[in-house]
């Protein structure tokens, strides 16, 4: 058998072209890795962890028991420190997790004793609990404010067709107008209406008969789109127009957008006979800087 090393290379002669030694060369074992290659290889699994585990989470240092990290089996931390995965260490031998450690202490406190964070940190800790897949913590956080109230709010917004799309449209229109006018702010008209059928206040007694007993030709006469940039509604819920306005402003503000709004009247377009559109129109002012 011809052996190839890093220093010597034996070349085959023409006479050996059909020899069995060449066939054996096809099954040579790989050469022994160099010291540089060996240094780059990951350590053999499984990885062993001490009972007291020093941690470096994004530059913040923590110390906890291995059993704490493994408290719940179906979490990312339990998987990371199961021994099946390699966890790198820093220069001081701390196990490194490449994640912002600002709220990791709250994660550890829950794993240790079930403690929940104060209300002002609930949303942020919830995001960390999602990242580490800590189901019991997620369940607990969803049952307290502000996340419990957010679940109720989202149930209401689920009744709004295209709610998120309309928010994006508000932002895009305001940005385009501000850029076109080289202005610090932009204004747009938004219609928010709860009832599908627009009527005048003094015709309320006839609302039901008009709604359920009108002919197809009358139905077409009532088909109407207010002359606004964006329109929200209708919906069926106890929550009213002011509740939806609060949601719109809150969601825009959460994205860092400064919003002011005021009612500037109603559509007042004539529909049929003595019926007029009375959907409220709001002026939204988006300030960009």
GROMACS .gro file of C-alpha atoms in nm:
model
  289
    1UNK     CA    1   0.000   0.000   0.000
    2UNK     CA    2   0.127   0.347  -0.087
    3UNK     CA    3   0.111   0.582   0.212
    4UNK     CA    4   0.087   0.958   0.159
    5UNK     CA    5   0.230   1.179   0.433
    6UNK     CA    6   0.273   1.548   0.469
    7UNK     CA    7   0.643   1.526   0.377
    8UNK     CA    8   0.685   1.244   0.124
    9UNK     CA    9   0.476   1.157  -0.177
   10UNK     CA   10   0.529   0.836  -0.369
   11UNK     CA   11   0.406   0.856  -0.727
   12UNK     CA   12   0.287   0.552  -0.915
   13UNK     CA   13   0.480   0.429  -1.220
   14UNK     CA   14   0.311   0.335  -1.547
   15UNK     CA   15   0.381  -0.028  -1.472
   16UNK     CA   16   0.176   0.000  -1.154
   17UNK     CA   17  -0.127   0.153  -1.323
   18UNK     CA   18  -0.331  -0.168  -1.293
   19UNK     CA   19  -0.181  -0.294  -0.968
   20UNK     CA   20  -0.388  -0.379  -0.662
   21UNK     CA   21  -0.195  -0.120  -0.458
   22UNK     CA   22  -0.372   0.161  -0.645
   23UNK     CA   23  -0.709   0.013  -0.562
   24UNK     CA   24  -0.611   0.001  -0.198
   25UNK     CA   25  -0.519   0.371  -0.211
   26UNK     CA   26  -0.887   0.451  -0.256
   27UNK     CA   27  -0.950   0.328   0.098
   28UNK     CA   28  -0.673   0.515   0.280
   29UNK     CA   29  -0.754   0.644   0.625
   30UNK     CA   30  -0.752   1.024   0.655
   31UNK     CA   31  -0.428   1.181   0.768
   32UNK     CA   32  -0.396   1.272   1.136
   33UNK     CA   33  -0.524   1.631   1.192
   34UNK     CA   34  -0.268   1.899   1.263
   35UNK     CA   35  -0.244   2.080   1.594
   36UNK     CA   36  -0.420   2.383   1.443
   37UNK     CA   37  -0.712   2.172   1.324
   38UNK     CA   38  -0.741   2.000   1.659
   39UNK     CA   39  -0.754   2.334   1.838
   40UNK     CA   40  -1.049   2.444   1.627
   41UNK     CA   41  -1.257   2.132   1.693
   42UNK     CA   42  -1.544   2.146   1.944
   43UNK     CA   43  -1.504   1.945   2.264
   44UNK     CA   44  -1.655   1.600   2.274
   45UNK     CA   45  -2.012   1.570   2.392
   46UNK     CA   46  -2.173   1.537   2.638
   47UNK     CA   47  -2.055   1.851   2.814
   48UNK     CA   48  -2.029   1.835   3.191
   49UNK     CA   49  -2.156   2.124   3.407
   50UNK     CA   50  -2.081   2.203   3.771
   51UNK     CA   51  -2.359   2.210   4.030
   52UNK     CA   52  -2.310   2.586   4.072
   53UNK     CA   53  -2.310   2.748   3.727
   54UNK     CA   54  -2.146   3.085   3.657
   55UNK     CA   55  -2.315   3.267   3.369
   56UNK     CA   56  -2.229   3.555   3.139
   57UNK     CA   57  -2.547   3.673   2.969
   58UNK     CA   58  -2.460   3.945   2.722
   59UNK     CA   59  -2.191   4.084   2.956
   60UNK     CA   60  -2.395   4.060   3.277
   61UNK     CA   61  -2.287   3.801   3.534
   62UNK     CA   62  -2.511   3.559   3.722
   63UNK     CA   63  -2.462   3.252   3.939
   64UNK     CA   64  -2.723   2.984   3.991
   65UNK     CA   65  -2.766   2.612   4.051
   66UNK     CA   66  -2.772   2.372   3.760
   67UNK     CA   67  -3.102   2.236   3.889
   68UNK     CA   68  -3.253   2.587   3.859
   69UNK     CA   69  -3.165   2.608   3.490
   70UNK     CA   70  -3.319   2.264   3.441
   71UNK     CA   71  -3.633   2.340   3.645
   72UNK     CA   72  -3.870   2.293   3.351
   73UNK     CA   73  -3.777   2.030   3.096
   74UNK     CA   74  -3.929   2.192   2.787
   75UNK     CA   75  -3.736   2.520   2.811
   76UNK     CA   76  -3.439   2.640   2.610
   77UNK     CA   77  -3.228   2.674   2.926
   78UNK     CA   78  -3.295   2.312   3.024
   79UNK     CA   79  -3.192   2.201   2.675
   80UNK     CA   80  -2.881   2.420   2.672
   81UNK     CA   81  -2.758   2.282   3.003
   82UNK     CA   82  -2.865   1.923   2.948
   83UNK     CA   83  -2.516   1.825   2.835
   84UNK     CA   84  -2.630   1.757   2.480
   85UNK     CA   85  -2.512   2.095   2.351
   86UNK     CA   86  -2.183   2.280   2.369
   87UNK     CA   87  -2.193   2.611   2.561
   88UNK     CA   88  -1.889   2.838   2.510
   89UNK     CA   89  -1.719   3.005   2.807
   90UNK     CA   90  -1.561   3.346   2.849
   91UNK     CA   91  -1.207   3.413   2.973
   92UNK     CA   92  -1.316   3.363   3.334
   93UNK     CA   93  -1.484   3.029   3.265
   94UNK     CA   94  -1.841   3.161   3.278
   95UNK     CA   95  -2.087   2.997   3.042
   96UNK     CA   96  -2.179   3.252   2.779
   97UNK     CA   97  -2.532   3.320   2.650
   98UNK     CA   98  -2.541   3.572   2.365
   99UNK     CA   99  -2.851   3.758   2.481
  100UNK     CA  100  -2.921   4.089   2.654
  101UNK     CA  101  -2.909   4.009   3.023
  102UNK     CA  102  -3.113   4.305   3.151
  103UNK     CA  103  -3.412   4.089   3.247
  104UNK     CA  104  -3.235   3.757   3.295
  105UNK     CA  105  -3.245   3.808   3.672
  106UNK     CA  106  -3.626   3.807   3.653
  107UNK     CA  107  -3.608   3.481   3.460
  108UNK     CA  108  -3.388   3.325   3.729
  109UNK     CA  109  -3.611   3.451   4.011
  110UNK     CA  110  -3.909   3.275   3.858
  111UNK     CA  111  -3.713   2.953   3.807
  112UNK     CA  112  -3.588   2.969   4.165
  113UNK     CA  113  -3.905   3.053   4.355
  114UNK     CA  114  -4.185   3.145   4.114
  115UNK     CA  115  -4.144   3.520   4.170
  116UNK     CA  116  -4.300   3.747   3.907
  117UNK     CA  117  -4.158   4.083   3.794
  118UNK     CA  118  -4.311   4.420   3.888
  119UNK     CA  119  -4.575   4.554   3.652
  120UNK     CA  120  -4.343   4.795   3.470
  121UNK     CA  121  -4.121   4.505   3.357
  122UNK     CA  122  -4.392   4.253   3.267
  123UNK     CA  123  -4.388   4.317   2.891
  124UNK     CA  124  -4.010   4.297   2.867
  125UNK     CA  125  -3.984   3.983   3.079
  126UNK     CA  126  -4.260   3.828   2.868
  127UNK     CA  127  -4.043   3.869   2.558
  128UNK     CA  128  -3.751   3.702   2.735
  129UNK     CA  129  -3.976   3.419   2.851
  130UNK     CA  130  -4.080   3.369   2.489
  131UNK     CA  131  -3.716   3.353   2.380
  132UNK     CA  132  -3.627   3.096   2.646
  133UNK     CA  133  -3.958   2.908   2.590
  134UNK     CA  134  -4.057   2.912   2.957
  135UNK     CA  135  -4.424   2.816   2.930
  136UNK     CA  136  -4.518   2.839   3.301
  137UNK     CA  137  -4.380   3.194   3.320
  138UNK     CA  138  -4.567   3.295   3.004
  139UNK     CA  139  -4.892   3.161   3.150
  140UNK     CA  140  -4.843   3.352   3.475
  141UNK     CA  141  -4.756   3.679   3.302
  142UNK     CA  142  -5.058   3.658   3.071
  143UNK     CA  143  -5.287   3.653   3.376
  144UNK     CA  144  -5.165   3.985   3.521
  145UNK     CA  145  -5.170   4.341   3.401
  146UNK     CA  146  -5.089   4.482   3.157
  147UNK     CA  147  -5.092   4.160   2.953
  148UNK     CA  148  -5.435   4.050   3.077
  149UNK     CA  149  -5.585   4.379   2.962
  150UNK     CA  150  -5.400   4.347   2.632
  151UNK     CA  151  -5.571   4.013   2.568
  152UNK     CA  152  -5.910   4.180   2.617
  153UNK     CA  153  -5.810   4.468   2.388
  154UNK     CA  154  -5.691   4.230   2.117
  155UNK     CA  155  -6.022   4.044   2.138
  156UNK     CA  156  -6.197   4.372   2.058
  157UNK     CA  157  -5.952   4.460   1.778
  158UNK     CA  158  -6.017   4.118   1.630
  159UNK     CA  159  -6.357   4.256   1.528
  160UNK     CA  160  -6.190   4.529   1.321
  161UNK     CA  161  -6.145   4.428   0.958
  162UNK     CA  162  -5.798   4.521   0.831
  163UNK     CA  163  -5.707   4.706   1.152
  164UNK     CA  164  -5.330   4.661   1.117
  165UNK     CA  165  -5.343   4.740   0.746
  166UNK     CA  166  -5.523   5.065   0.821
  167UNK     CA  167  -5.257   5.161   1.076
  168UNK     CA  168  -4.989   5.107   0.813
  169UNK     CA  169  -5.186   5.319   0.567
  170UNK     CA  170  -5.205   5.606   0.817
  171UNK     CA  171  -4.828   5.594   0.863
  172UNK     CA  172  -4.751   5.574   0.491
  173UNK     CA  173  -4.985   5.859   0.396
  174UNK     CA  174  -4.852   6.083   0.674
  175UNK     CA  175  -4.491   6.009   0.578
  176UNK     CA  176  -4.551   6.074   0.209
  177UNK     CA  177  -4.730   6.404   0.271
  178UNK     CA  178  -4.463   6.526   0.511
  179UNK     CA  179  -4.187   6.443   0.264
  180UNK     CA  180  -4.368   6.601  -0.029
  181UNK     CA  181  -4.428   6.924   0.164
  182UNK     CA  182  -4.093   6.916   0.346
  183UNK     CA  183  -4.299   6.961   0.664
  184UNK     CA  184  -4.249   6.857   1.024
  185UNK     CA  185  -4.599   6.714   1.044
  186UNK     CA  186  -4.879   6.586   0.821
  187UNK     CA  187  -5.257   6.580   0.857
  188UNK     CA  188  -5.506   6.326   0.728
  189UNK     CA  189  -5.875   6.252   0.768
  190UNK     CA  190  -5.989   5.935   0.941
  191UNK     CA  191  -6.346   5.808   0.971
  192UNK     CA  192  -6.429   5.594   1.274
  193UNK     CA  193  -6.786   5.461   1.286
  194UNK     CA  194  -6.945   5.183   1.486
  195UNK     CA  195  -7.281   5.149   1.310
  196UNK     CA  196  -7.293   5.023   0.953
  197UNK     CA  197  -7.607   5.218   0.863
  198UNK     CA  198  -7.556   5.597   0.854
  199UNK     CA  199  -7.870   5.788   0.958
  200UNK     CA  200  -7.968   6.127   1.093
  201UNK     CA  201  -8.045   6.148   1.467
  202UNK     CA  202  -8.414   6.239   1.417
  203UNK     CA  203  -8.470   5.929   1.204
  204UNK     CA  204  -8.364   5.678   1.469
  205UNK     CA  205  -8.719   5.532   1.509
  206UNK     CA  206  -8.709   5.422   1.144
  207UNK     CA  207  -8.364   5.267   1.170
  208UNK     CA  208  -8.475   4.903   1.205
  209UNK     CA  209  -8.732   4.914   0.928
  210UNK     CA  210  -8.481   5.078   0.697
  211UNK     CA  211  -8.211   4.830   0.785
  212UNK     CA  212  -8.406   4.507   0.741
  213UNK     CA  213  -8.685   4.587   0.494
  214UNK     CA  214  -8.523   4.798   0.222
  215UNK     CA  215  -8.519   4.682  -0.138
  216UNK     CA  216  -8.209   4.597  -0.339
  217UNK     CA  217  -8.227   4.929  -0.522
  218UNK     CA  218  -8.239   5.115  -0.189
  219UNK     CA  219  -7.946   4.911  -0.064
  220UNK     CA  220  -7.730   5.039  -0.350
  221UNK     CA  221  -7.830   5.395  -0.267
  222UNK     CA  222  -7.693   5.345   0.085
  223UNK     CA  223  -7.360   5.206  -0.033
  224UNK     CA  224  -7.123   5.483   0.055
  225UNK     CA  225  -6.755   5.550   0.122
  226UNK     CA  226  -6.673   5.868   0.307
  227UNK     CA  227  -6.419   6.097   0.145
  228UNK     CA  228  -6.139   6.031   0.393
  229UNK     CA  229  -5.791   5.881   0.385
  230UNK     CA  230  -5.867   5.584   0.611
  231UNK     CA  231  -6.193   5.443   0.745
  232UNK     CA  232  -6.241   5.212   1.048
  233UNK     CA  233  -6.566   5.023   1.105
  234UNK     CA  234  -6.826   4.904   1.150
  235UNK     CA  235  -6.816   4.659   1.443
  236UNK     CA  236  -7.049   4.494   1.691
  237UNK     CA  237  -6.929   4.530   2.050
  238UNK     CA  238  -6.993   4.737   2.361
  239UNK     CA  239  -6.670   4.927   2.298
  240UNK     CA  240  -6.745   5.255   2.123
  241UNK     CA  241  -6.573   5.496   1.885
  242UNK     CA  242  -6.363   5.652   2.161
  243UNK     CA  243  -6.234   5.310   2.262
  244UNK     CA  244  -6.117   5.241   1.909
  245UNK     CA  245  -5.959   5.586   1.883
  246UNK     CA  246  -5.765   5.508   2.202
  247UNK     CA  247  -5.640   5.184   2.044
  248UNK     CA  248  -5.531   5.360   1.725
  249UNK     CA  249  -5.340   5.632   1.909
  250UNK     CA  250  -5.186   5.383   2.154
  251UNK     CA  251  -5.063   5.151   1.880
  252UNK     CA  252  -4.916   5.436   1.679
  253UNK     CA  253  -4.750   5.582   1.990
  254UNK     CA  254  -4.601   5.240   2.071
  255UNK     CA  255  -4.417   5.267   1.740
  256UNK     CA  256  -4.271   5.603   1.837
  257UNK     CA  257  -4.517   5.811   1.632
  258UNK     CA  258  -4.656   6.129   1.787
  259UNK     CA  259  -5.030   6.155   1.721
  260UNK     CA  260  -5.289   6.423   1.793
  261UNK     CA  261  -5.651   6.395   1.683
  262UNK     CA  262  -5.975   6.590   1.698
  263UNK     CA  263  -6.325   6.551   1.560
  264UNK     CA  264  -6.384   6.797   1.277
  265UNK     CA  265  -6.747   6.706   1.201
  266UNK     CA  266  -6.938   6.439   1.015
  267UNK     CA  267  -6.945   6.324   0.655
  268UNK     CA  268  -7.299   6.467   0.601
  269UNK     CA  269  -7.325   6.336   0.246
  270UNK     CA  270  -7.684   6.304   0.120
  271UNK     CA  271  -7.778   5.941   0.059
  272UNK     CA  272  -8.153   5.910  -0.012
  273UNK     CA  273  -8.459   6.114   0.078
  274UNK     CA  274  -8.391   6.269   0.420
  275UNK     CA  275  -8.105   6.034   0.508
  276UNK     CA  276  -7.751   6.167   0.536
  277UNK     CA  277  -7.423   6.008   0.633
  278UNK     CA  278  -7.346   6.104   0.991
  279UNK     CA  279  -7.023   5.914   1.039
  280UNK     CA  280  -6.776   6.116   1.248
  281UNK     CA  281  -6.462   6.245   1.079
  282UNK     CA  282  -6.139   6.296   1.273
  283UNK     CA  283  -5.831   6.490   1.178
  284UNK     CA  284  -5.510   6.308   1.267
  285UNK     CA  285  -5.191   6.510   1.299
  286UNK     CA  286  -4.870   6.304   1.278
  287UNK     CA  287  -4.559   6.488   1.396
  288UNK     CA  288  -4.233   6.340   1.267
  289UNK     CA  289  -3.976   6.537   1.467
   0.00000   0.00000   0.00000
